[in-house]
XYZ file of C-alpha atoms in Angstrom:
572
model
C 77.866 97.525 105.128
C 76.631 99.837 105.725
C 75.007 101.965 103.225
C 75.724 105.005 105.416
C 79.438 104.675 104.615
C 79.210 104.187 100.861
C 75.816 104.311 99.197
C 76.654 104.267 95.483
C 80.109 103.237 94.450
C 81.847 102.026 91.313
C 84.392 99.250 90.947
C 86.481 98.768 87.807
C 88.843 95.849 87.243
C 91.205 96.034 84.273
C 91.919 92.481 83.149
C 94.214 91.231 80.429
C 91.277 90.546 78.088
C 88.269 92.470 79.402
C 87.694 95.339 81.791
C 84.711 94.829 84.086
C 82.813 97.565 85.882
C 79.930 97.620 88.330
C 77.813 100.294 89.974
C 76.722 99.118 93.412
C 73.912 100.822 95.309
C 73.480 99.732 98.917
C 74.895 96.235 98.363
C 72.978 95.593 95.134
C 74.358 95.760 91.596
C 72.550 98.614 89.881
C 74.462 98.352 86.599
C 77.349 96.323 85.186
C 79.353 96.301 81.982
C 82.286 94.627 80.262
C 84.531 96.252 77.652
C 87.606 94.936 75.789
C 90.909 95.964 77.399
C 93.219 98.063 75.239
C 96.604 97.336 76.796
C 98.152 100.244 74.890
C 95.608 102.716 76.255
C 94.321 101.669 79.668
C 93.014 105.159 80.369
C 90.685 104.962 77.373
C 89.545 101.515 78.544
C 88.688 102.821 82.011
C 86.780 105.777 80.658
C 84.846 103.564 78.241
C 83.753 101.423 81.188
C 82.662 104.498 83.148
C 80.722 105.847 80.168
C 78.884 102.561 79.685
C 77.864 102.621 83.338
C 76.152 105.908 82.561
C 78.073 108.091 85.000
C 77.557 111.812 84.602
C 76.794 114.846 86.715
C 73.180 113.774 87.115
C 74.094 110.266 88.267
C 76.464 110.898 91.193
C 78.450 108.226 93.025
C 80.289 108.326 96.310
C 83.490 106.594 95.263
C 85.282 105.018 92.289
C 87.787 102.222 92.921
C 90.102 101.016 90.181
C 92.134 97.841 89.891
C 94.636 98.479 87.112
C 97.366 96.516 85.332
C 99.220 99.687 84.317
C 102.290 99.200 86.515
C 102.269 95.400 86.178
C 102.412 95.690 82.381
C 105.090 98.384 82.492
C 107.340 96.255 84.707
C 106.877 93.024 82.768
C 107.465 94.810 79.455
C 110.295 97.019 80.733
C 108.444 100.179 79.696
C 109.910 102.657 82.151
C 112.789 105.152 82.198
C 116.290 104.014 83.187
C 117.103 104.174 86.891
C 120.582 104.254 88.410
C 120.801 102.093 91.542
C 123.429 102.920 94.199
C 123.883 100.437 97.044
C 125.563 100.734 100.445
C 125.957 97.065 101.427
C 128.579 97.600 104.121
C 130.673 94.539 104.967
C 129.995 90.815 105.180
C 127.796 90.542 102.076
C 128.650 89.497 98.519
C 126.155 91.173 96.235
C 127.227 89.030 93.293
C 125.855 85.964 95.090
C 122.353 87.320 94.438
C 120.577 87.461 91.102
C 120.247 91.156 90.275
C 117.945 91.879 87.324
C 119.258 95.472 87.172
C 122.775 97.008 87.212
C 124.033 98.715 90.361
C 127.006 100.627 91.780
C 128.497 100.080 95.231
C 129.073 102.976 97.637
C 131.154 103.018 100.811
C 129.801 103.511 104.322
C 128.568 100.985 106.869
C 125.607 100.886 109.276
C 125.260 97.804 111.479
C 122.141 95.726 112.091
C 120.980 97.882 115.021
C 121.470 101.140 113.156
C 124.881 102.165 114.521
C 127.358 103.859 112.215
C 130.466 101.681 111.798
C 132.184 103.398 108.868
C 131.276 106.850 107.482
C 130.801 107.356 103.743
C 133.600 108.568 101.487
C 132.744 112.022 100.131
C 135.604 111.758 97.663
C 133.762 108.839 96.076
C 130.621 110.969 95.861
C 132.471 113.756 94.046
C 134.022 111.294 91.619
C 130.666 109.713 90.753
C 128.939 113.047 90.256
C 131.807 114.270 88.106
C 131.487 111.167 85.939
C 127.761 111.838 85.590
C 128.416 115.373 84.363
C 130.490 113.924 81.532
C 127.857 111.322 80.657
C 125.160 112.741 78.334
C 123.013 109.608 78.707
C 122.861 109.695 82.514
C 119.506 109.052 84.131
C 117.797 111.666 86.263
C 116.185 108.849 88.300
C 118.488 107.675 91.095
C 117.728 105.112 93.824
C 119.943 104.926 96.941
C 119.600 101.933 99.289
C 121.624 101.027 102.372
C 121.705 97.521 103.811
C 120.490 98.552 107.264
C 118.919 101.885 106.348
C 115.618 100.633 107.760
C 117.305 100.979 111.162
C 119.215 104.195 110.414
C 118.692 106.330 107.321
C 121.755 108.524 108.028
C 123.931 107.529 105.066
C 121.073 107.557 102.567
C 120.027 111.041 103.680
C 123.595 112.359 103.625
C 124.208 111.118 100.093
C 120.802 112.367 98.942
C 121.425 115.861 100.347
C 124.812 116.013 98.633
C 123.273 114.824 95.361
C 120.400 117.301 95.418
C 122.800 120.163 95.964
C 124.965 119.070 93.031
C 122.036 118.133 90.740
C 118.866 119.979 91.852
C 116.750 118.328 89.131
C 117.522 114.727 90.064
C 114.632 112.466 91.091
C 115.819 110.522 94.146
C 114.288 107.543 95.936
C 115.656 106.243 99.247
C 115.394 102.645 100.422
C 114.573 103.372 104.067
C 111.144 104.608 102.944
C 110.160 100.948 102.556
C 111.191 100.334 106.155
C 111.501 96.548 106.262
C 114.417 94.146 106.532
C 115.741 92.283 103.471
C 118.228 94.494 101.650
C 117.800 92.700 98.324
C 114.010 93.049 98.166
C 114.149 96.609 99.508
C 116.593 97.587 96.761
C 114.432 96.167 93.976
C 111.238 97.618 95.461
C 112.794 101.087 95.630
C 114.056 100.704 92.067
C 110.687 99.600 90.629
C 108.643 102.221 92.460
C 110.875 105.019 91.203
C 110.922 103.574 87.676
C 107.105 103.522 87.469
C 106.514 106.835 89.235
C 106.321 109.116 86.182
C 104.006 106.741 84.316
C 101.708 106.479 87.317
C 101.554 110.208 87.998
C 100.669 110.960 84.386
C 97.985 108.267 84.417
C 96.547 109.585 87.694
C 96.366 113.173 86.430
C 94.685 112.177 83.174
C 92.187 109.896 84.901
C 91.172 112.537 87.463
C 90.775 115.165 84.749
C 88.766 112.900 82.461
C 86.422 111.781 85.270
C 85.909 115.402 86.319
C 85.099 116.407 82.714
C 82.282 113.852 82.806
C 80.701 115.769 85.651
C 81.715 113.181 88.247
C 83.529 114.456 91.321
C 83.685 111.257 93.351
C 87.064 110.449 94.920
C 89.077 107.906 92.948
C 90.816 105.137 94.860
C 93.105 102.316 93.804
C 93.132 98.690 94.908
C 96.504 97.503 96.231
C 97.865 93.988 96.190
C 97.372 93.708 99.971
C 93.604 93.968 99.493
C 93.269 97.574 100.646
C 92.475 100.826 98.866
C 94.137 104.230 98.914
C 93.419 107.531 97.148
C 94.802 107.719 93.618
C 97.380 110.352 94.569
C 98.530 108.601 97.754
C 99.269 105.087 96.551
C 102.834 104.063 95.725
C 102.806 102.737 92.127
C 104.476 99.390 92.809
C 101.821 98.627 95.438
C 99.274 98.179 92.619
C 100.888 95.098 91.059
C 98.655 92.010 91.095
C 95.630 94.014 92.167
C 93.630 91.883 89.696
C 94.083 88.588 91.586
C 93.430 90.492 94.798
C 90.152 91.827 93.391
C 89.124 88.256 92.595
C 89.556 87.191 96.216
C 87.648 90.211 97.540
C 84.886 89.666 94.988
C 84.437 86.122 96.270
C 84.309 87.383 99.865
C 81.609 89.899 98.948
C 79.389 87.085 97.671
C 80.400 84.232 99.964
C 81.130 85.508 103.507
C 82.516 83.683 106.537
C 83.493 80.455 104.761
C 86.795 78.779 103.811
C 87.441 78.050 100.136
C 89.885 78.325 97.242
C 89.219 81.151 94.783
C 89.740 80.328 91.098
C 89.191 83.367 88.895
C 89.197 82.276 85.226
C 90.098 85.154 82.952
C 90.766 85.238 79.258
C 94.562 85.479 79.519
C 95.320 83.998 82.938
C 93.628 82.251 85.850
C 94.184 83.718 89.309
C 94.235 81.636 92.490
C 93.685 82.706 96.088
C 92.305 81.378 99.359
C 89.847 82.589 101.989
C 90.009 81.199 105.527
C 86.901 81.657 107.671
C 85.945 84.772 105.736
C 89.428 86.367 105.675
C 91.970 86.263 102.841
C 95.322 84.604 103.489
C 98.125 87.184 103.525
C 101.581 86.154 102.332
C 104.482 86.605 104.722
C 106.740 87.226 101.735
C 106.535 90.240 99.444
C 105.086 90.003 95.945
C 107.290 88.790 93.091
C 106.805 90.172 89.598
C 108.894 88.843 86.719
C 112.494 88.643 87.960
C 111.875 91.184 90.723
C 111.315 90.177 94.347
C 109.728 92.993 96.321
C 108.654 94.004 99.812
C 105.127 94.858 98.632
C 102.584 93.315 101.001
C 100.398 90.865 99.135
C 97.597 88.396 99.558
C 98.677 84.800 98.954
C 97.695 84.784 95.280
C 99.119 83.359 92.084
C 98.477 83.903 88.368
C 98.543 80.850 86.102
C 99.271 81.285 82.390
C 96.145 79.553 81.110
C 92.794 81.179 80.464
C 89.554 80.839 78.559
C 91.146 82.520 75.522
C 94.449 80.603 75.549
C 95.632 79.733 72.055
C 95.274 76.124 70.931
C 98.459 74.788 69.328
C 99.497 71.493 67.815
C 102.589 69.910 69.390
C 103.955 66.454 68.546
C 100.769 65.660 66.631
C 98.360 66.533 69.437
C 96.474 69.677 70.449
C 97.300 71.556 73.644
C 96.789 74.944 75.278
C 99.512 77.552 74.892
C 100.652 79.936 77.646
C 99.502 82.930 75.599
C 96.461 84.247 73.752
C 96.153 85.504 70.180
C 93.015 87.523 70.846
C 89.362 86.943 71.753
C 87.687 83.623 71.088
C 86.689 82.897 67.498
C 83.031 82.735 68.554
C 83.372 86.310 69.817
C 84.968 87.627 66.640
C 88.557 86.657 67.420
C 91.173 85.190 65.062
C 91.647 81.641 66.346
C 90.045 78.789 68.360
C 90.173 78.930 72.173
C 88.635 77.062 75.127
C 85.820 79.629 75.039
C 84.838 78.241 71.638
C 84.653 74.783 73.213
C 82.402 76.137 75.977
C 80.195 77.912 73.469
C 79.838 74.817 71.270
C 78.877 72.665 74.257
C 76.358 75.281 75.369
C 77.826 75.681 78.854
C 78.233 79.477 78.600
C 75.482 81.948 77.633
C 77.524 83.947 75.104
C 79.252 83.575 71.751
C 78.204 82.606 68.209
C 77.760 78.820 68.174
C 78.154 78.636 64.402
C 81.544 80.318 64.606
C 82.450 78.104 67.593
C 81.704 75.056 65.431
C 83.856 76.470 62.629
C 86.713 77.081 65.069
C 86.706 73.525 66.391
C 86.307 72.048 62.915
C 89.426 73.914 61.751
C 91.440 71.857 64.252
C 90.354 68.498 62.788
C 90.864 66.802 59.423
C 87.902 66.897 57.038
C 86.870 63.302 57.688
C 86.592 63.900 61.464
C 84.279 66.904 61.640
C 81.063 65.183 62.642
C 79.163 66.547 65.679
C 80.423 63.659 67.819
C 84.014 64.492 66.837
C 83.545 68.160 67.652
C 81.962 67.316 70.997
C 84.860 65.021 71.927
C 87.376 67.704 70.944
C 85.576 70.414 72.930
C 85.429 68.226 76.017
C 89.078 67.177 75.706
C 90.198 70.832 75.509
C 88.237 71.756 78.628
C 89.487 68.659 80.424
C 93.057 69.679 79.656
C 92.427 73.196 80.915
C 90.798 71.862 84.091
C 93.672 69.415 84.568
C 96.280 72.160 84.254
C 94.436 74.279 86.788
C 93.981 71.340 89.167
C 97.758 70.779 89.229
C 98.374 74.462 89.982
C 95.710 74.538 92.689
C 97.204 71.530 94.491
C 100.693 73.020 94.258
C 99.435 76.324 95.607
C 97.695 74.572 98.486
C 101.066 73.126 99.543
C 102.603 76.611 99.511
C 99.717 78.029 101.526
C 100.315 75.481 104.270
C 103.778 76.988 104.812
C 102.362 80.451 105.470
C 102.446 81.404 109.185
C 98.911 82.835 108.999
C 97.637 79.519 107.615
C 99.267 77.572 110.442
C 97.731 79.883 113.033
C 94.329 79.504 111.404
C 94.746 75.717 111.521
C 95.378 75.837 115.270
C 92.379 78.100 115.871
C 90.049 76.076 113.624
C 91.009 72.415 114.124
C 87.468 71.282 113.403
C 87.423 72.633 109.829
C 88.280 70.248 106.994
C 91.384 71.016 104.986
C 89.697 69.893 101.767
C 88.269 73.263 100.748
C 85.633 73.676 98.101
C 86.348 75.943 95.120
C 84.678 79.265 94.400
C 84.966 79.919 90.657
C 84.544 83.301 89.022
C 85.352 84.939 85.710
C 83.778 84.614 82.288
C 84.684 80.944 81.968
C 83.554 79.888 85.452
C 80.218 78.361 84.455
C 81.705 76.609 81.441
C 84.572 74.987 83.325
C 82.798 74.217 86.595
C 81.875 70.577 85.938
C 85.241 69.745 84.356
C 87.165 71.305 87.246
C 84.967 69.549 89.763
C 85.767 66.139 88.279
C 89.522 66.847 88.167
C 89.690 68.110 91.736
C 87.144 65.699 93.218
C 85.929 68.765 95.082
C 82.743 70.806 94.978
C 83.023 73.835 92.689
C 80.580 76.683 93.279
C 79.827 79.641 91.018
C 78.286 82.847 92.325
C 75.507 84.878 90.783
C 77.860 87.438 89.243
C 80.944 85.518 88.073
C 81.574 87.704 85.007
C 82.066 90.875 87.088
C 83.244 89.373 90.376
C 86.572 91.229 90.301
C 84.855 94.567 89.768
C 82.629 93.780 92.763
C 85.761 93.113 94.819
C 87.278 96.439 93.788
C 84.057 98.324 94.555
C 83.624 96.868 98.041
C 87.281 96.746 99.144
C 87.949 98.657 102.330
C 91.202 100.375 103.348
C 93.952 98.353 104.963
C 96.489 99.737 107.389
C 99.579 98.489 109.161
C 101.877 100.176 111.667
C 104.830 98.038 112.792
C 106.974 99.621 115.488
C 110.606 98.638 116.083
C 112.128 100.197 119.188
C 115.682 99.980 120.534
C 115.622 101.590 123.981
C 119.384 101.265 124.456
C 120.147 103.337 121.366
C 117.056 105.451 121.937
C 115.766 104.943 118.390
C 112.498 103.790 116.857
C 111.314 103.088 113.326
C 107.961 102.408 111.678
C 108.302 99.880 108.883
C 105.391 100.828 106.630
C 106.009 104.581 106.733
C 109.803 104.412 106.690
C 109.679 106.783 109.651
C 112.555 106.972 112.136
C 113.072 109.012 115.287
C 114.428 109.269 118.820
C 112.882 107.422 121.759
C 112.568 109.572 124.855
C 110.872 107.006 127.072
C 111.964 104.359 129.550
C 114.595 101.705 128.936
C 112.083 98.996 129.824
C 108.722 100.272 128.600
C 105.448 98.378 128.779
C 102.213 100.402 128.854
C 104.270 103.338 127.603
C 105.209 101.645 124.331
C 101.649 100.448 123.831
C 100.389 104.013 124.033
C 103.168 105.192 121.736
C 102.200 102.619 119.089
C 98.532 103.608 119.261
C 99.254 107.333 118.944
C 101.685 106.737 116.081
C 99.147 104.568 114.279
C 96.380 107.142 114.759
C 98.599 109.885 113.335
C 99.675 107.877 110.287
C 96.164 106.541 109.633
C 94.690 110.018 109.969
C 97.059 111.307 107.295
C 95.501 108.752 104.921
C 91.911 109.295 106.149
C 91.759 105.709 107.412
C 89.433 104.803 110.266
C 91.080 102.512 112.830
C 87.782 101.216 114.197
C 88.125 97.443 114.438
C 91.927 97.541 114.203
C 93.768 94.534 115.578
C 96.981 94.444 117.576
C 99.672 91.796 117.672
C 101.280 91.037 121.059
C 104.505 92.921 121.675
C 107.829 91.104 121.498
C 110.332 92.229 124.155
C 113.986 91.212 123.728
C 116.325 92.133 126.604
C 119.671 93.697 125.720
C 122.334 92.391 128.092
C 125.737 94.002 128.656
C 128.172 93.001 131.405
C 125.738 90.457 132.905
C 122.948 92.993 133.331
C 119.963 94.089 131.285
C 120.509 97.603 129.965
C 117.414 97.943 127.806
C 115.094 96.237 125.363
C 114.401 95.801 121.684
C 110.629 95.942 121.263
C 108.450 95.095 118.295
C 104.695 95.535 118.003
C 102.094 95.983 115.303
C 98.636 97.513 114.952
C 96.763 96.831 111.730
C 93.473 96.824 109.877
C 93.205 93.544 107.903
C 91.890 93.339 104.337
C 88.194 92.854 103.867
C 85.043 94.202 102.238
C 82.531 96.819 103.332
C 79.587 94.527 102.866
C 78.102 91.627 100.949
C 76.001 91.611 97.820
C 72.329 90.863 98.191
C 71.459 87.962 95.934
C 68.696 88.931 93.531
C 66.427 86.744 91.386
C 67.996 85.579 88.115
C 68.408 88.541 85.798
C 67.793 90.780 88.755
C 70.402 93.521 88.480
C 68.519 96.765 88.026
C 70.323 97.384 84.748
C 72.805 95.068 83.125
C 74.932 95.795 80.090
C 77.523 93.508 78.509
């Protein structure tokens, strides 16, 4: 891994039903725990998990990594302050043709696709808007400003922001060029969501750091992002943490099952998360993550959450029983209020937890009195698990079709023509052992379960390594460059037709940006440069150049498999 980089480190994954935590010491699980998730107080949930791991000043660790649903929940539930969105779309685009889940106001000023100013902004419009805000007692102090081509030239965004800050010094501004990529629509919504969740995240981060410190633990706290990488708690952008749970599931599988190709099916209580690993590397989506009605530019693994889990409610529709897309609480056999698939697993004896007497009561409550014999209950339990497996099989096959459209998947297929496309399934989560045989029959594919399925996501969080990406866009004719991930822009002083020069520039830029985040670029990969000639008057006057240096997602090491019951301490 090695152990010289991280000897003892903690991973915590906050799921919709349970929060899992592990303490890993030199690639072996030293302790593990599982606590119920309190969605209204995620900080308390995290601290409960840390306490049950036994962390204190006399039990030091090198690092704590958290996968949290804080921002995901806030976005899906709309629990964030109002944000005013101001757009500079320029000409040639009808904003109303897009589905905007938030209101916006249009500002004048046009930058073209290469970053050249076509039409300056109208300061009279600025004065009018700010005057209207002064008269509006309900105005928001969170303002997002996004220009259509601001990723090529931030001029208009910066001008408007400077004017705004002078008029309203207390305003909290976010500018779209900081996300640095093309796609005006996604950049606008990403800027909006990140600003909207900023206050919530900062408060959470402060409280978590203080509470961990009060427990005598001074290990750095990092957060798992949806691209599979980790960053320090105070350096991550809040919206980058969405879907870190599914990402943790993929990394947890990689930590236990290296160098193979398989589909990851992580069966939680509320949802089931899907992902794929190709020759030991996770598939990265070319599109940004989508959450609720919001399409973003957040880099993401190719993952999906399916609204069926081991604690899905069982409802009666048109005279027959089926699984709902929601849960009412824990399984009845675990003290919950209603029957769930977990009760079926417990009754059949395919999971090692739960009260079988209560599981029997739960299943019996779904049948008329005359059909509550053991054979009836067994048939019902099996039919519920078959339905769950069937629903997941449909989603897995659909997801496999989407994966085949990903550029990274196509490249992998060319480089690995000998590998079969019929991948086996790696199942994790509390319901993995109970559903394995049913899922295997539905998929007609081998389903494997690791040694630590109940805490696999926490393992993924603990062993996740930093990711990094530096994508350079250079226009030598205009003498301008930009770095997508950092939203950085500047003047190019080099040649009109650079080759080795631009390669060196990319490396130095990447080293500077990575150093600011304490990221080691050892093992970084580089994509070939794209050179596009710019022709004017039948002659080449310069080039548009694009290149990228990156550290792909992965894990520090792989768990050593121990004899059954072999974690040094195990708490559930």
